[in-house]
Amino acid sequence: MCEALLEREHTIFLAGEWRHGHGAGPLEVIDPGTGAVLSRLRHGSAADVDKSARATYLRDFARGLEARRDYLVGVQMHSNGKPRAEAPVAKTRALRIGSPVEEGTEIGPITTSAQCHKVLWMVEEAKSDGLDCLTGGAIDRDGQFVKPTIFRDVPRDHMIWHTVPFMTVFEEINRNSPITLKYNQ
């Protein structure tokens, strides 16, 4: 281990990788237990600190974008004249339904016939209550393959808001009010 660290002599760890520092002279890293020199690192300069800060900021910014991806897609879709609901609908329609043993399958069958009938009954109840079914809610093929389903504007007191087996509930939320939705799946 000491040899591997000594190979990095005169380098510093910046932005996820070892780089040559621009500061003055080496700094010895000493094992407090043995007093042995573990490594010699070059002092960092103000430029090194700036690089590290920029890299950290960009990494955190990228993580923030990724965490808010769905919201940002919705904003972009809305600003291009498309309803926010169209983005998840297109993505949902593109999902590959099939047997779990088939390569590329993203959605498999519902496990029991009784559960399949319950899901279809719940979809029909939601439709008969006037809920807007944007996609899915029907049998895809022989067997217990139900198309992924998206409803819009589901009231919080509606049955499918609280019991969401194997389907997606999508609600358009006022973009100015942060809200966390909990789905029981």
Coordinates of C-alpha atoms in Angstrom, one line a residue:
M1 CA 0.0 0.0 0.0
C2 CA 2.8 2.4 0.9
E3 CA 4.4 1.8 -2.5
A4 CA 1.2 2.6 -4.3
L5 CA 0.9 5.9 -2.4
L6 CA 4.5 6.8 -2.9
E7 CA 4.0 6.4 -6.7
R8 CA 1.6 9.4 -6.5
E9 CA 4.4 11.6 -5.2
H10 CA 3.8 15.3 -5.9
T11 CA 0.2 14.9 -6.9
I12 CA -3.0 15.9 -5.2
F13 CA -6.5 14.5 -5.5
L14 CA -8.8 17.0 -7.2
A15 CA -12.2 16.6 -8.7
G16 CA -12.1 12.8 -8.5
E17 CA -8.6 12.2 -9.9
W18 CA -5.0 12.5 -9.1
R19 CA -3.4 15.6 -10.6
H20 CA -0.1 17.5 -10.4
G21 CA -0.4 20.2 -7.8
H22 CA 0.8 23.7 -8.5
G23 CA 1.8 24.7 -5.0
A24 CA 5.3 24.9 -3.5
G25 CA 7.3 21.9 -2.4
P26 CA 6.1 18.5 -1.2
L27 CA 4.0 17.8 1.9
E28 CA 4.9 14.5 3.6
V29 CA 1.9 12.4 4.7
I30 CA 3.1 10.5 7.8
D31 CA 1.5 7.4 9.4
P32 CA 1.0 8.5 13.0
G33 CA 1.4 4.9 14.3
T34 CA 4.7 4.2 12.7
G35 CA 6.1 7.5 11.7
A36 CA 6.7 6.2 8.2
V37 CA 6.2 8.5 5.2
L38 CA 3.2 7.3 3.4
S39 CA 3.3 9.8 0.5
R40 CA 4.6 13.1 -0.6
L41 CA 2.0 15.5 -1.9
R42 CA 2.6 18.8 -3.5
H43 CA 0.9 21.7 -1.7
G44 CA -2.2 22.9 -3.4
S45 CA -2.3 26.4 -4.8
A46 CA -5.2 28.9 -5.0
A47 CA -5.7 27.7 -8.6
D48 CA -6.0 24.1 -7.3
V49 CA -8.6 25.1 -4.8
D50 CA -10.5 27.0 -7.5
K51 CA -10.5 23.9 -9.7
S52 CA -11.7 21.7 -6.9
A53 CA -14.5 24.1 -5.9
R54 CA -15.6 24.4 -9.6
A55 CA -15.6 20.6 -10.0
T56 CA -17.6 20.2 -6.8
Y57 CA -20.1 22.8 -7.8
L58 CA -20.6 21.3 -11.2
R59 CA -21.0 17.8 -9.8
D60 CA -23.6 19.0 -7.3
F61 CA -25.4 21.0 -10.0
A62 CA -25.5 17.9 -12.3
R63 CA -26.9 15.8 -9.4
G64 CA -29.6 18.5 -8.8
L65 CA -30.6 18.4 -12.5
E66 CA -30.8 14.6 -12.4
A67 CA -32.9 14.7 -9.2
R68 CA -35.3 17.1 -10.8
R69 CA -35.3 15.6 -14.3
D70 CA -39.0 14.7 -14.5
Y71 CA -40.0 18.2 -13.3
L72 CA -37.7 19.9 -15.8
V73 CA -39.0 17.7 -18.6
G74 CA -42.5 18.8 -17.7
V75 CA -41.5 22.5 -17.7
Q76 CA -39.8 22.1 -21.0
M77 CA -42.8 20.3 -22.5
H78 CA -45.2 22.9 -21.2
S79 CA -43.1 25.8 -22.6
N80 CA -43.1 24.1 -26.0
G81 CA -46.9 24.0 -26.0
K82 CA -47.5 20.4 -24.9
P83 CA -49.3 19.5 -21.8
R84 CA -47.1 18.2 -19.0
A85 CA -48.9 14.9 -19.0
E86 CA -47.7 14.0 -22.6
A87 CA -44.1 13.3 -21.5
P88 CA -44.9 10.4 -19.1
V89 CA -47.6 9.1 -21.5
A90 CA -45.1 8.8 -24.4
K91 CA -42.6 7.1 -22.1
T92 CA -45.3 4.7 -20.7
R93 CA -46.5 3.8 -24.1
A94 CA -43.0 2.9 -25.2
L95 CA -42.6 0.3 -22.4
R96 CA -42.1 -3.2 -23.6
I97 CA -44.7 -5.6 -22.2
G98 CA -43.8 -9.3 -22.1
S99 CA -42.7 -12.4 -20.2
P100 CA -40.1 -11.7 -17.5
V101 CA -37.8 -14.3 -19.1
E102 CA -37.8 -12.4 -22.4
E103 CA -34.8 -10.1 -22.9
G104 CA -35.9 -6.4 -22.9
T105 CA -39.1 -6.9 -21.0
E106 CA -39.9 -3.9 -18.9
I107 CA -43.4 -4.8 -17.7
G108 CA -44.4 -8.4 -16.9
P109 CA -47.8 -10.0 -16.3
I110 CA -49.9 -9.5 -13.1
T111 CA -49.3 -12.6 -11.0
T112 CA -52.8 -13.9 -10.5
S113 CA -56.0 -13.9 -12.4
A114 CA -57.9 -12.4 -9.4
Q115 CA -55.4 -9.5 -9.2
C116 CA -55.7 -8.9 -12.9
H117 CA -59.5 -8.7 -12.7
K118 CA -59.2 -6.4 -9.7
V119 CA -56.9 -4.0 -11.5
L120 CA -59.2 -3.9 -14.6
W121 CA -62.2 -3.4 -12.3
M122 CA -60.4 -0.5 -10.6
V123 CA -59.6 1.1 -14.0
E124 CA -63.2 0.8 -15.1
E125 CA -64.4 2.3 -11.8
A126 CA -62.1 5.2 -12.2
K127 CA -63.2 5.8 -15.8
S128 CA -66.9 5.5 -14.8
D129 CA -66.2 8.1 -12.1
G130 CA -65.1 10.5 -14.9
L131 CA -61.3 10.3 -14.4
D132 CA -59.2 11.1 -17.4
C133 CA -57.3 7.9 -18.5
L134 CA -54.4 9.1 -20.6
T135 CA -53.2 5.7 -21.6
G136 CA -53.4 2.0 -20.9
G137 CA -56.0 0.4 -18.6
A138 CA -56.7 -2.6 -20.8
I139 CA -55.4 -6.1 -21.6
D140 CA -52.4 -6.0 -23.8
R141 CA -52.4 -9.7 -25.0
D142 CA -53.5 -13.1 -23.9
G143 CA -52.7 -13.8 -20.3
Q144 CA -52.6 -11.3 -17.5
F145 CA -50.8 -8.5 -19.2
V146 CA -52.3 -5.1 -18.4
K147 CA -51.0 -2.0 -20.2
P148 CA -49.4 0.5 -17.8
T149 CA -52.1 3.0 -17.0
I150 CA -51.9 6.8 -16.4
F151 CA -54.8 8.8 -14.9
R152 CA -54.7 12.6 -14.6
D153 CA -56.3 14.8 -11.9
V154 CA -57.1 11.9 -9.5
P155 CA -58.8 13.2 -6.4
R156 CA -57.0 12.3 -3.2
D157 CA -60.2 10.7 -1.8
H158 CA -60.6 8.4 -4.9
M159 CA -60.1 4.7 -4.4
I160 CA -57.2 4.4 -6.9
W161 CA -55.3 7.2 -5.1
H162 CA -55.0 4.9 -2.1
T163 CA -54.8 1.5 -3.7
V164 CA -52.6 1.6 -6.8
P165 CA -51.7 -2.0 -7.7
F166 CA -49.6 -2.2 -10.8
M167 CA -50.7 1.1 -12.3
T168 CA -49.4 4.6 -12.3
V169 CA -51.4 7.6 -11.0
F170 CA -50.3 10.9 -12.5
E171 CA -51.5 14.1 -11.2
E172 CA -50.7 17.5 -12.7
I173 CA -49.5 19.6 -9.8
N174 CA -49.2 23.3 -9.6
R175 CA -45.6 23.8 -10.4
N176 CA -45.2 26.6 -7.8
S177 CA -46.2 24.4 -4.9
P178 CA -43.7 21.7 -3.8
I179 CA -45.5 18.6 -2.8
T180 CA -44.5 15.1 -2.1
L181 CA -47.0 12.4 -3.2
K182 CA -47.0 9.0 -1.5
Y183 CA -48.3 6.1 -3.5
N184 CA -49.1 2.8 -1.8
Q185 CA -48.0 0.1 -4.2

